[in-house]
Amino acid sequence: MLWYDSHVFAGPVVSVSVDLDPVECYFRIHALPGGPADEIRHVILRRCLPRLADLFARHGIRATLFAVGRDLEEDTEGRRILADLASAGHELANHTHTHPYDLVRLPRPRIAEEIDRAHAAIAAVCGRPPVGFRAPGYEISAEVIELLCARGYRYDSSTFPAIPYYLAKAAVLGLIRLSGRRSGSILGSPAVLRAPREPYRPAAGSPYRRGDQPIVELPITVTPWLRLHVIGTTLVIAPEWLRRRMVAAALGSPFFNLELHGIDLADAGADGFPAALVAKQPDLRVPLARKLAALDATLKEARDLGAQFLPLRDAAEQTVSRGEPAGFAP
Ligand SMILES: [Zn+2]
């Protein structure tokens, strides 16, 4: 889509993306012993993703689905669901091969392998090589951006300049460490908190500063006030008045990059999530109907404002077409 088409839409560009983190990731974050039982190992792709696909169909949205390469290799049914969604017009993008939270701390060849194996698996599923990347746990580095540029990626969408999230993550990781355990997650540089909130080209050697790298960074949306993260997890947990205010703030920007996770539409009881995980993950304690209502209302509010829904791939092209550093400036 050419950028000048957008003048027929009065509202902002809205991109909805889903990180398809497998259940095993949540065991790693919370340092839960063992791994998920076989019955729930593939629940995100097989049960949560179809619910999200129904939601998108109701609102006429083509979304971006960030897939973990290993799942595509191991889960035939999940692979088929993703292939069908790609045929229906959704974008499949790269969320690494094994979702290592410490991606940025791995040696360069291992980082490259994480990107390349997922790249190949996704290209095999949808017949179209991915052009977008999101890092596990939102942690990128100059090295990761460099590797993506070398592979011709058009965009990265990992920057998450959310102040309350950063502080909460620091607190949780601290508590886990105090208890003598070790989370699979890591705390990255606080430089992310000063990153632009709008799309930008990152600087070589400094992914959170504007520069001239041949890739577009599409930050995940935070509110202008408090830099509160407007993502699925917060929208389904927040009281209705706060959800409305966060969404209104996000829709006040030219570009709303709405990040969801597959787990956002989990039905903890029916899907068989273990009590130990439900105890750690507040959104799993919210009834599915309530979570669906929150996301439905959010997408309706966007539509009512005349939003133009685009997969991240197309949103990145718009940014490029308009030239830098203007991005989505109206
Ligand atoms: Zn993830």
mmCIF file of C-alpha atoms and ligand atoms in Angstrom:
data_model
loop_
_atom_site.group_PDB
_atom_site.id
_atom_site.type_symbol
_atom_site.label_atom_id
_atom_site.label_comp_id
_atom_site.label_asym_id
_atom_site.label_seq_id
_atom_site.Cartn_x
_atom_site.Cartn_y
_atom_site.Cartn_z
ATOM 1 C CA MET A 1 0.000 0.000 0.000
ATOM 2 C CA LEU A 2 1.349 3.413 -0.921
ATOM 3 C CA TRP A 3 1.553 6.005 1.780
ATOM 4 C CA TYR A 4 -0.645 8.532 0.014
ATOM 5 C CA ASP A 5 -3.540 6.074 0.151
ATOM 6 C CA SER A 6 -3.677 6.756 3.846
ATOM 7 C CA HIS A 7 -5.250 10.190 3.392
ATOM 8 C CA VAL A 8 -8.610 8.498 2.897
ATOM 9 C CA PHE A 9 -8.374 7.301 6.501
ATOM 10 C CA ALA A 10 -8.994 10.003 9.027
ATOM 11 C CA GLY A 11 -7.532 8.104 11.959
ATOM 12 C CA PRO A 12 -4.181 6.673 12.966
ATOM 13 C CA VAL A 13 -2.393 3.685 11.481
ATOM 14 C CA VAL A 14 -2.936 0.736 13.821
ATOM 15 C CA SER A 15 -0.845 -2.430 13.659
ATOM 16 C CA VAL A 16 -1.880 -5.398 15.755
ATOM 17 C CA SER A 17 0.790 -8.014 16.376
ATOM 18 C CA VAL A 18 0.865 -11.216 18.397
ATOM 19 C CA ASP A 19 3.930 -12.727 20.034
ATOM 20 C CA LEU A 20 3.329 -16.458 19.967
ATOM 21 C CA ASP A 21 5.481 -17.311 22.973
ATOM 22 C CA PRO A 22 4.932 -20.993 23.824
ATOM 23 C CA VAL A 23 3.784 -21.883 27.359
ATOM 24 C CA GLU A 24 7.272 -23.086 28.155
ATOM 25 C CA CYS A 25 8.453 -19.429 28.006
ATOM 26 C CA TYR A 26 6.251 -18.550 30.971
ATOM 27 C CA PHE A 27 7.767 -21.390 32.993
ATOM 28 C CA ARG A 28 11.179 -19.877 32.234
ATOM 29 C CA ILE A 29 10.185 -16.285 33.123
ATOM 30 C CA HIS A 30 8.750 -17.283 36.484
ATOM 31 C CA ALA A 31 11.509 -19.835 37.158
ATOM 32 C CA LEU A 32 8.920 -22.590 37.685
ATOM 33 C CA PRO A 33 10.419 -26.048 38.104
ATOM 34 C CA GLY A 34 9.998 -28.559 35.290
ATOM 35 C CA GLY A 35 8.308 -27.668 32.039
ATOM 36 C CA PRO A 36 4.738 -27.695 30.774
ATOM 37 C CA ALA A 37 2.934 -31.039 30.559
ATOM 38 C CA ASP A 38 2.476 -32.444 27.068
ATOM 39 C CA GLU A 39 -1.236 -31.526 27.046
ATOM 40 C CA ILE A 40 -0.546 -27.782 27.237
ATOM 41 C CA ARG A 41 2.790 -27.613 25.431
ATOM 42 C CA HIS A 42 1.198 -26.419 22.170
ATOM 43 C CA VAL A 43 -1.886 -24.693 23.584
ATOM 44 C CA ILE A 44 -0.875 -21.206 22.400
ATOM 45 C CA LEU A 45 -0.856 -22.076 18.697
ATOM 46 C CA ARG A 46 -3.677 -24.598 18.808
ATOM 47 C CA ARG A 47 -6.217 -22.909 21.099
ATOM 48 C CA CYS A 48 -5.287 -19.263 21.762
ATOM 49 C CA LEU A 49 -4.273 -18.334 18.209
ATOM 50 C CA PRO A 50 -7.592 -19.435 16.627
ATOM 51 C CA ARG A 51 -9.430 -17.248 19.180
ATOM 52 C CA LEU A 52 -7.259 -14.295 18.176
ATOM 53 C CA ALA A 53 -7.841 -15.077 14.504
ATOM 54 C CA ASP A 54 -11.630 -14.944 15.111
ATOM 55 C CA LEU A 55 -11.206 -11.587 16.850
ATOM 56 C CA PHE A 56 -9.234 -10.218 13.885
ATOM 57 C CA ALA A 57 -11.788 -11.575 11.416
ATOM 58 C CA ARG A 58 -14.599 -9.816 13.290
ATOM 59 C CA HIS A 59 -12.794 -6.497 12.883
ATOM 60 C CA GLY A 60 -11.420 -7.093 9.394
ATOM 61 C CA ILE A 61 -7.806 -6.909 10.568
ATOM 62 C CA ARG A 62 -4.700 -8.398 8.983
ATOM 63 C CA ALA A 63 -2.296 -8.865 11.883
ATOM 64 C CA THR A 64 1.390 -9.660 12.277
ATOM 65 C CA LEU A 65 2.128 -13.001 13.941
ATOM 66 C CA PHE A 66 5.576 -13.337 15.509
ATOM 67 C CA ALA A 67 6.310 -17.053 15.406
ATOM 68 C CA VAL A 68 8.945 -19.050 17.283
ATOM 69 C CA GLY A 69 10.762 -21.180 14.711
ATOM 70 C CA ARG A 70 11.061 -24.330 16.825
ATOM 71 C CA ASP A 71 7.276 -24.502 17.248
ATOM 72 C CA LEU A 72 6.887 -24.604 13.479
ATOM 73 C CA GLU A 73 9.319 -27.504 13.306
ATOM 74 C CA GLU A 74 7.769 -29.484 16.164
ATOM 75 C CA ASP A 75 4.032 -28.811 16.023
ATOM 76 C CA THR A 76 2.371 -29.960 12.806
ATOM 77 C CA GLU A 77 -1.065 -28.739 13.834
ATOM 78 C CA GLY A 78 0.239 -25.312 14.895
ATOM 79 C CA ARG A 79 2.128 -25.039 11.631
ATOM 80 C CA ARG A 80 -1.036 -25.748 9.651
ATOM 81 C CA ILE A 81 -2.977 -23.088 11.589
ATOM 82 C CA LEU A 82 -0.248 -20.518 10.887
ATOM 83 C CA ALA A 83 -0.052 -21.481 7.214
ATOM 84 C CA ASP A 84 -3.828 -20.956 6.885
ATOM 85 C CA LEU A 85 -3.603 -17.564 8.582
ATOM 86 C CA ALA A 86 -0.752 -16.526 6.268
ATOM 87 C CA SER A 87 -2.904 -17.520 3.278
ATOM 88 C CA ALA A 88 -5.695 -15.383 4.710
ATOM 89 C CA GLY A 89 -3.411 -12.323 4.559
ATOM 90 C CA HIS A 90 -1.815 -12.187 7.992
ATOM 91 C CA GLU A 91 1.922 -11.505 8.156
ATOM 92 C CA LEU A 92 4.267 -14.065 9.718
ATOM 93 C CA ALA A 93 7.367 -12.533 11.272
ATOM 94 C CA ASN A 94 10.454 -13.700 13.129
ATOM 95 C CA HIS A 95 10.450 -14.164 16.926
ATOM 96 C CA THR A 96 13.698 -16.237 16.957
ATOM 97 C CA HIS A 97 14.084 -19.986 16.862
ATOM 98 C CA THR A 98 13.975 -20.889 20.571
ATOM 99 C CA HIS A 99 12.951 -17.576 22.190
ATOM 100 C CA PRO A 100 16.105 -17.103 24.292
ATOM 101 C CA TYR A 101 15.471 -14.207 26.703
ATOM 102 C CA ASP A 102 19.209 -13.599 26.805
ATOM 103 C CA LEU A 103 19.541 -13.388 23.012
ATOM 104 C CA VAL A 104 21.658 -10.223 23.200
ATOM 105 C CA ARG A 105 24.163 -11.941 25.492
ATOM 106 C CA LEU A 106 24.726 -14.925 23.202
ATOM 107 C CA PRO A 107 27.806 -15.110 20.978
ATOM 108 C CA ARG A 108 27.247 -13.584 17.536
ATOM 109 C CA PRO A 109 27.040 -16.903 15.635
ATOM 110 C CA ARG A 110 24.351 -18.132 18.036
ATOM 111 C CA ILE A 111 22.340 -14.919 17.575
ATOM 112 C CA ALA A 112 22.618 -15.360 13.820
ATOM 113 C CA GLU A 113 21.471 -18.967 14.133
ATOM 114 C CA GLU A 114 18.422 -17.940 16.190
ATOM 115 C CA ILE A 115 17.415 -15.469 13.468
ATOM 116 C CA ASP A 116 18.237 -17.725 10.513
ATOM 117 C CA ARG A 117 16.576 -20.949 11.667
ATOM 118 C CA ALA A 118 13.319 -19.150 12.449
ATOM 119 C CA HIS A 119 13.611 -17.282 9.158
ATOM 120 C CA ALA A 120 13.859 -20.547 7.220
ATOM 121 C CA ALA A 121 11.032 -22.213 9.171
ATOM 122 C CA ILE A 122 8.669 -19.267 8.605
ATOM 123 C CA ALA A 123 9.545 -18.959 4.921
ATOM 124 C CA ALA A 124 8.810 -22.683 4.521
ATOM 125 C CA VAL A 125 5.393 -22.325 6.176
ATOM 126 C CA CYS A 126 4.076 -19.308 4.287
ATOM 127 C CA GLY A 127 6.198 -19.326 1.128
ATOM 128 C CA ARG A 128 7.326 -15.783 1.805
ATOM 129 C CA PRO A 129 10.476 -14.907 3.761
ATOM 130 C CA PRO A 130 9.790 -12.786 6.849
ATOM 131 C CA VAL A 131 10.951 -9.144 6.810
ATOM 132 C CA GLY A 132 10.241 -8.264 10.428
ATOM 133 C CA PHE A 133 11.685 -9.214 13.784
ATOM 134 C CA ARG A 134 10.747 -8.965 17.439
ATOM 135 C CA ALA A 135 13.250 -9.949 20.109
ATOM 136 C CA PRO A 136 12.336 -12.201 23.038
ATOM 137 C CA GLY A 137 11.641 -10.086 26.128
ATOM 138 C CA TYR A 138 12.010 -6.906 23.990
ATOM 139 C CA GLU A 139 15.812 -6.980 24.367
ATOM 140 C CA ILE A 140 17.732 -5.880 21.287
ATOM 141 C CA SER A 141 21.281 -4.699 20.779
ATOM 142 C CA ALA A 142 23.321 -2.979 18.090
ATOM 143 C CA GLU A 143 24.561 -6.428 17.102
ATOM 144 C CA VAL A 144 21.050 -7.828 16.579
ATOM 145 C CA ILE A 145 20.080 -4.800 14.464
ATOM 146 C CA GLU A 146 23.270 -5.215 12.435
ATOM 147 C CA LEU A 147 22.479 -8.876 11.729
ATOM 148 C CA LEU A 148 18.912 -7.987 10.699
ATOM 149 C CA CYS A 149 20.175 -5.261 8.346
ATOM 150 C CA ALA A 150 22.632 -7.689 6.777
ATOM 151 C CA ARG A 151 19.692 -10.009 6.055
ATOM 152 C CA GLY A 152 17.616 -7.291 4.427
ATOM 153 C CA TYR A 153 15.003 -7.090 7.191
ATOM 154 C CA ARG A 154 12.707 -4.101 6.731
ATOM 155 C CA TYR A 155 11.789 -3.547 10.357
ATOM 156 C CA ASP A 156 12.402 -4.468 13.951
ATOM 157 C CA SER A 157 9.652 -4.010 16.517
ATOM 158 C CA SER A 158 11.288 -4.719 19.867
ATOM 159 C CA THR A 159 11.793 -1.292 21.407
ATOM 160 C CA PHE A 160 9.609 -1.071 24.473
ATOM 161 C CA PRO A 161 10.138 2.300 26.167
ATOM 162 C CA ALA A 162 7.732 1.586 29.043
ATOM 163 C CA ILE A 163 8.802 2.995 32.399
ATOM 164 C CA PRO A 164 6.391 1.082 34.725
ATOM 165 C CA TYR A 165 7.160 -2.166 32.869
ATOM 166 C CA TYR A 166 10.900 -1.645 33.259
ATOM 167 C CA LEU A 167 10.593 -0.935 36.985
ATOM 168 C CA ALA A 168 8.245 -3.892 37.545
ATOM 169 C CA LYS A 169 10.561 -6.218 35.649
ATOM 170 C CA ALA A 170 13.540 -5.061 37.716
ATOM 171 C CA ALA A 171 11.552 -5.682 40.921
ATOM 172 C CA VAL A 172 10.333 -9.145 39.884
ATOM 173 C CA LEU A 173 13.775 -10.279 38.735
ATOM 174 C CA GLY A 174 15.205 -8.980 42.008
ATOM 175 C CA LEU A 175 12.653 -10.915 44.048
ATOM 176 C CA ILE A 176 13.276 -14.117 42.108
ATOM 177 C CA ARG A 177 17.004 -13.724 42.688
ATOM 178 C CA LEU A 178 16.468 -13.031 46.400
ATOM 179 C CA SER A 179 14.544 -16.284 46.645
ATOM 180 C CA GLY A 180 17.629 -18.079 45.333
ATOM 181 C CA ARG A 181 16.157 -18.904 41.923
ATOM 182 C CA ARG A 182 17.038 -17.538 38.545
ATOM 183 C CA SER A 183 14.584 -16.250 35.944
ATOM 184 C CA GLY A 184 15.204 -16.996 32.289
ATOM 185 C CA SER A 185 14.497 -13.300 31.677
ATOM 186 C CA ILE A 186 17.077 -10.486 31.764
ATOM 187 C CA LEU A 187 16.962 -6.738 32.386
ATOM 188 C CA GLY A 188 18.348 -4.712 29.497
ATOM 189 C CA SER A 189 19.791 -1.224 29.280
ATOM 190 C CA PRO A 190 17.691 1.614 30.768
ATOM 191 C CA ALA A 191 18.600 3.552 27.570
ATOM 192 C CA VAL A 192 15.407 2.042 26.134
ATOM 193 C CA LEU A 193 13.417 4.395 28.380
ATOM 194 C CA ARG A 194 14.706 7.359 26.352
ATOM 195 C CA ALA A 195 14.003 5.728 22.980
ATOM 196 C CA PRO A 196 11.625 7.528 20.591
ATOM 197 C CA ARG A 197 7.962 6.549 20.908
ATOM 198 C CA GLU A 198 7.359 6.918 17.171
ATOM 199 C CA PRO A 199 8.938 4.887 14.313
ATOM 200 C CA TYR A 200 12.563 5.778 13.620
ATOM 201 C CA ARG A 201 15.700 4.552 11.945
ATOM 202 C CA PRO A 202 18.157 3.389 14.613
ATOM 203 C CA ALA A 203 21.728 4.627 14.770
ATOM 204 C CA ALA A 204 24.553 2.192 14.060
ATOM 205 C CA GLY A 205 25.870 1.025 17.420
ATOM 206 C CA SER A 206 22.938 2.496 19.349
ATOM 207 C CA PRO A 207 19.526 0.951 18.664
ATOM 208 C CA TYR A 208 17.587 3.347 20.880
ATOM 209 C CA ARG A 209 18.849 6.513 19.168
ATOM 210 C CA ARG A 210 17.800 7.939 15.810
ATOM 211 C CA GLY A 211 20.280 7.307 13.020
ATOM 212 C CA ASP A 212 20.539 6.062 9.479
ATOM 213 C CA GLN A 213 20.454 2.259 9.610
ATOM 214 C CA PRO A 214 18.585 0.717 6.645
ATOM 215 C CA ILE A 215 15.881 -0.734 8.892
ATOM 216 C CA VAL A 216 12.880 0.867 10.565
ATOM 217 C CA GLU A 217 12.328 0.488 14.294
ATOM 218 C CA LEU A 218 8.631 0.335 15.184
ATOM 219 C CA PRO A 219 8.432 0.854 18.959
ATOM 220 C CA ILE A 220 5.634 -0.787 20.902
ATOM 221 C CA THR A 221 3.173 1.904 21.958
ATOM 222 C CA VAL A 222 3.350 3.534 25.372
ATOM 223 C CA THR A 223 1.248 6.460 26.613
ATOM 224 C CA PRO A 224 2.763 9.966 26.371
ATOM 225 C CA TRP A 225 2.025 10.313 30.088
ATOM 226 C CA LEU A 226 3.913 7.907 32.400
ATOM 227 C CA ARG A 227 5.024 5.831 29.377
ATOM 228 C CA LEU A 228 2.502 3.174 30.340
ATOM 229 C CA HIS A 229 2.540 0.191 27.988
ATOM 230 C CA VAL A 230 -0.634 -0.185 25.962
ATOM 231 C CA ILE A 231 -0.347 -3.918 25.220
ATOM 232 C CA GLY A 232 -2.719 -6.853 25.473
ATOM 233 C CA THR A 233 -1.614 -7.830 28.967
ATOM 234 C CA THR A 234 -2.374 -4.393 30.424
ATOM 235 C CA LEU A 235 -5.605 -3.947 28.453
ATOM 236 C CA VAL A 236 -7.109 -7.220 29.702
ATOM 237 C CA ILE A 237 -6.128 -6.583 33.334
ATOM 238 C CA ALA A 238 -6.860 -2.859 33.630
ATOM 239 C CA PRO A 239 -10.168 -1.598 35.007
ATOM 240 C CA GLU A 240 -12.411 -0.410 32.166
ATOM 241 C CA TRP A 241 -11.891 3.335 32.831
ATOM 242 C CA LEU A 242 -8.106 2.966 32.644
ATOM 243 C CA ARG A 243 -8.249 0.750 29.546
ATOM 244 C CA ARG A 244 -10.306 3.430 27.783
ATOM 245 C CA ARG A 245 -7.879 6.187 28.745
ATOM 246 C CA MET A 246 -4.832 4.174 27.647
ATOM 247 C CA VAL A 247 -6.434 3.309 24.309
ATOM 248 C CA ALA A 248 -7.540 6.911 23.731
ATOM 249 C CA ALA A 249 -3.951 8.056 24.392
ATOM 250 C CA ALA A 250 -2.548 5.414 22.027
ATOM 251 C CA LEU A 251 -5.023 6.384 19.312
ATOM 252 C CA GLY A 252 -4.002 10.012 19.716
ATOM 253 C CA SER A 253 -0.657 9.186 18.091
ATOM 254 C CA PRO A 254 -0.298 8.785 14.318
ATOM 255 C CA PHE A 255 0.766 5.148 14.839
ATOM 256 C CA PHE A 256 -0.564 2.682 17.424
ATOM 257 C CA ASN A 257 1.620 -0.442 17.560
ATOM 258 C CA LEU A 258 -0.576 -2.766 19.624
ATOM 259 C CA GLU A 259 1.292 -5.826 20.846
ATOM 260 C CA LEU A 260 -0.615 -8.870 22.034
ATOM 261 C CA HIS A 261 0.559 -12.269 23.199
ATOM 262 C CA GLY A 262 -1.051 -15.580 22.356
ATOM 263 C CA ILE A 263 -1.620 -16.148 26.072
ATOM 264 C CA ASP A 264 -3.847 -13.025 26.196
ATOM 265 C CA LEU A 265 -6.731 -15.191 24.984
ATOM 266 C CA ALA A 266 -6.014 -18.227 27.126
ATOM 267 C CA ASP A 267 -8.871 -19.827 29.027
ATOM 268 C CA ALA A 268 -6.861 -21.016 32.023
ATOM 269 C CA GLY A 269 -9.406 -23.604 33.191
ATOM 270 C CA ALA A 270 -10.561 -25.023 29.858
ATOM 271 C CA ASP A 271 -7.054 -24.980 28.377
ATOM 272 C CA GLY A 272 -5.587 -26.790 31.386
ATOM 273 C CA PHE A 273 -3.025 -24.233 32.601
ATOM 274 C CA PRO A 274 -1.360 -25.468 35.808
ATOM 275 C CA ALA A 275 -2.218 -23.712 39.078
ATOM 276 C CA ALA A 276 1.437 -22.794 39.696
ATOM 277 C CA LEU A 277 1.521 -20.733 36.512
ATOM 278 C CA VAL A 278 -1.937 -19.217 37.035
ATOM 279 C CA ALA A 279 -0.727 -18.034 40.461
ATOM 280 C CA LYS A 280 2.188 -16.134 38.850
ATOM 281 C CA GLN A 281 0.476 -14.747 35.759
ATOM 282 C CA PRO A 282 -2.371 -12.307 36.686
ATOM 283 C CA ASP A 283 -3.965 -12.253 33.211
ATOM 284 C CA LEU A 284 -4.555 -16.020 33.470
ATOM 285 C CA ARG A 285 -6.914 -15.280 36.359
ATOM 286 C CA VAL A 286 -9.119 -13.022 34.219
ATOM 287 C CA PRO A 287 -12.053 -14.875 32.584
ATOM 288 C CA LEU A 288 -11.707 -15.314 28.829
ATOM 289 C CA ALA A 289 -14.994 -13.479 28.158
ATOM 290 C CA ARG A 290 -13.705 -10.398 29.966
ATOM 291 C CA LYS A 291 -10.399 -10.433 28.091
ATOM 292 C CA LEU A 292 -12.226 -10.793 24.781
ATOM 293 C CA ALA A 293 -14.529 -7.901 25.679
ATOM 294 C CA ALA A 294 -11.524 -5.659 26.456
ATOM 295 C CA LEU A 295 -9.808 -6.437 23.146
ATOM 296 C CA ASP A 296 -13.062 -6.194 21.165
ATOM 297 C CA ALA A 297 -13.766 -2.780 22.699
ATOM 298 C CA THR A 298 -10.213 -1.601 21.935
ATOM 299 C CA LEU A 299 -10.412 -2.560 18.266
ATOM 300 C CA LYS A 300 -13.893 -1.056 17.957
ATOM 301 C CA GLU A 301 -12.661 2.235 19.452
ATOM 302 C CA ALA A 302 -9.867 2.241 16.850
ATOM 303 C CA ARG A 303 -12.331 1.551 14.029
ATOM 304 C CA ASP A 304 -14.697 4.264 15.236
ATOM 305 C CA LEU A 305 -11.806 6.734 14.938
ATOM 306 C CA GLY A 306 -11.225 5.741 11.306
ATOM 307 C CA ALA A 307 -8.084 3.737 11.976
ATOM 308 C CA GLN A 308 -6.236 2.150 9.083
ATOM 309 C CA PHE A 309 -5.233 -1.354 10.183
ATOM 310 C CA LEU A 310 -1.966 -2.511 8.602
ATOM 311 C CA PRO A 311 0.363 -5.426 9.328
ATOM 312 C CA LEU A 312 3.703 -4.134 10.630
ATOM 313 C CA ARG A 313 5.324 -4.983 7.284
ATOM 314 C CA ASP A 314 3.073 -2.429 5.532
ATOM 315 C CA ALA A 315 3.358 0.107 8.346
ATOM 316 C CA ALA A 316 7.163 -0.049 7.994
ATOM 317 C CA GLU A 317 6.899 0.566 4.245
ATOM 318 C CA GLN A 318 4.746 3.617 4.894
ATOM 319 C CA THR A 319 7.400 5.016 7.179
ATOM 320 C CA VAL A 320 10.043 4.414 4.548
ATOM 321 C CA SER A 321 7.929 5.951 1.795
ATOM 322 C CA ARG A 322 7.354 9.094 3.785
ATOM 323 C CA GLY A 323 11.047 9.494 4.419
ATOM 324 C CA GLU A 324 12.855 9.881 7.679
ATOM 325 C CA PRO A 325 12.690 11.173 10.294
ATOM 326 C CA ALA A 326 9.084 12.202 9.696
ATOM 327 C CA GLY A 327 7.741 8.692 10.294
ATOM 328 C CA PHE A 328 4.034 8.837 10.902
ATOM 329 C CA ALA A 329 3.862 12.554 11.559
ATOM 330 C CA PRO A 330 0.432 13.657 10.339
HETATM 331 ZN ZN ZN B 1 8.066 -13.409 23.100
#
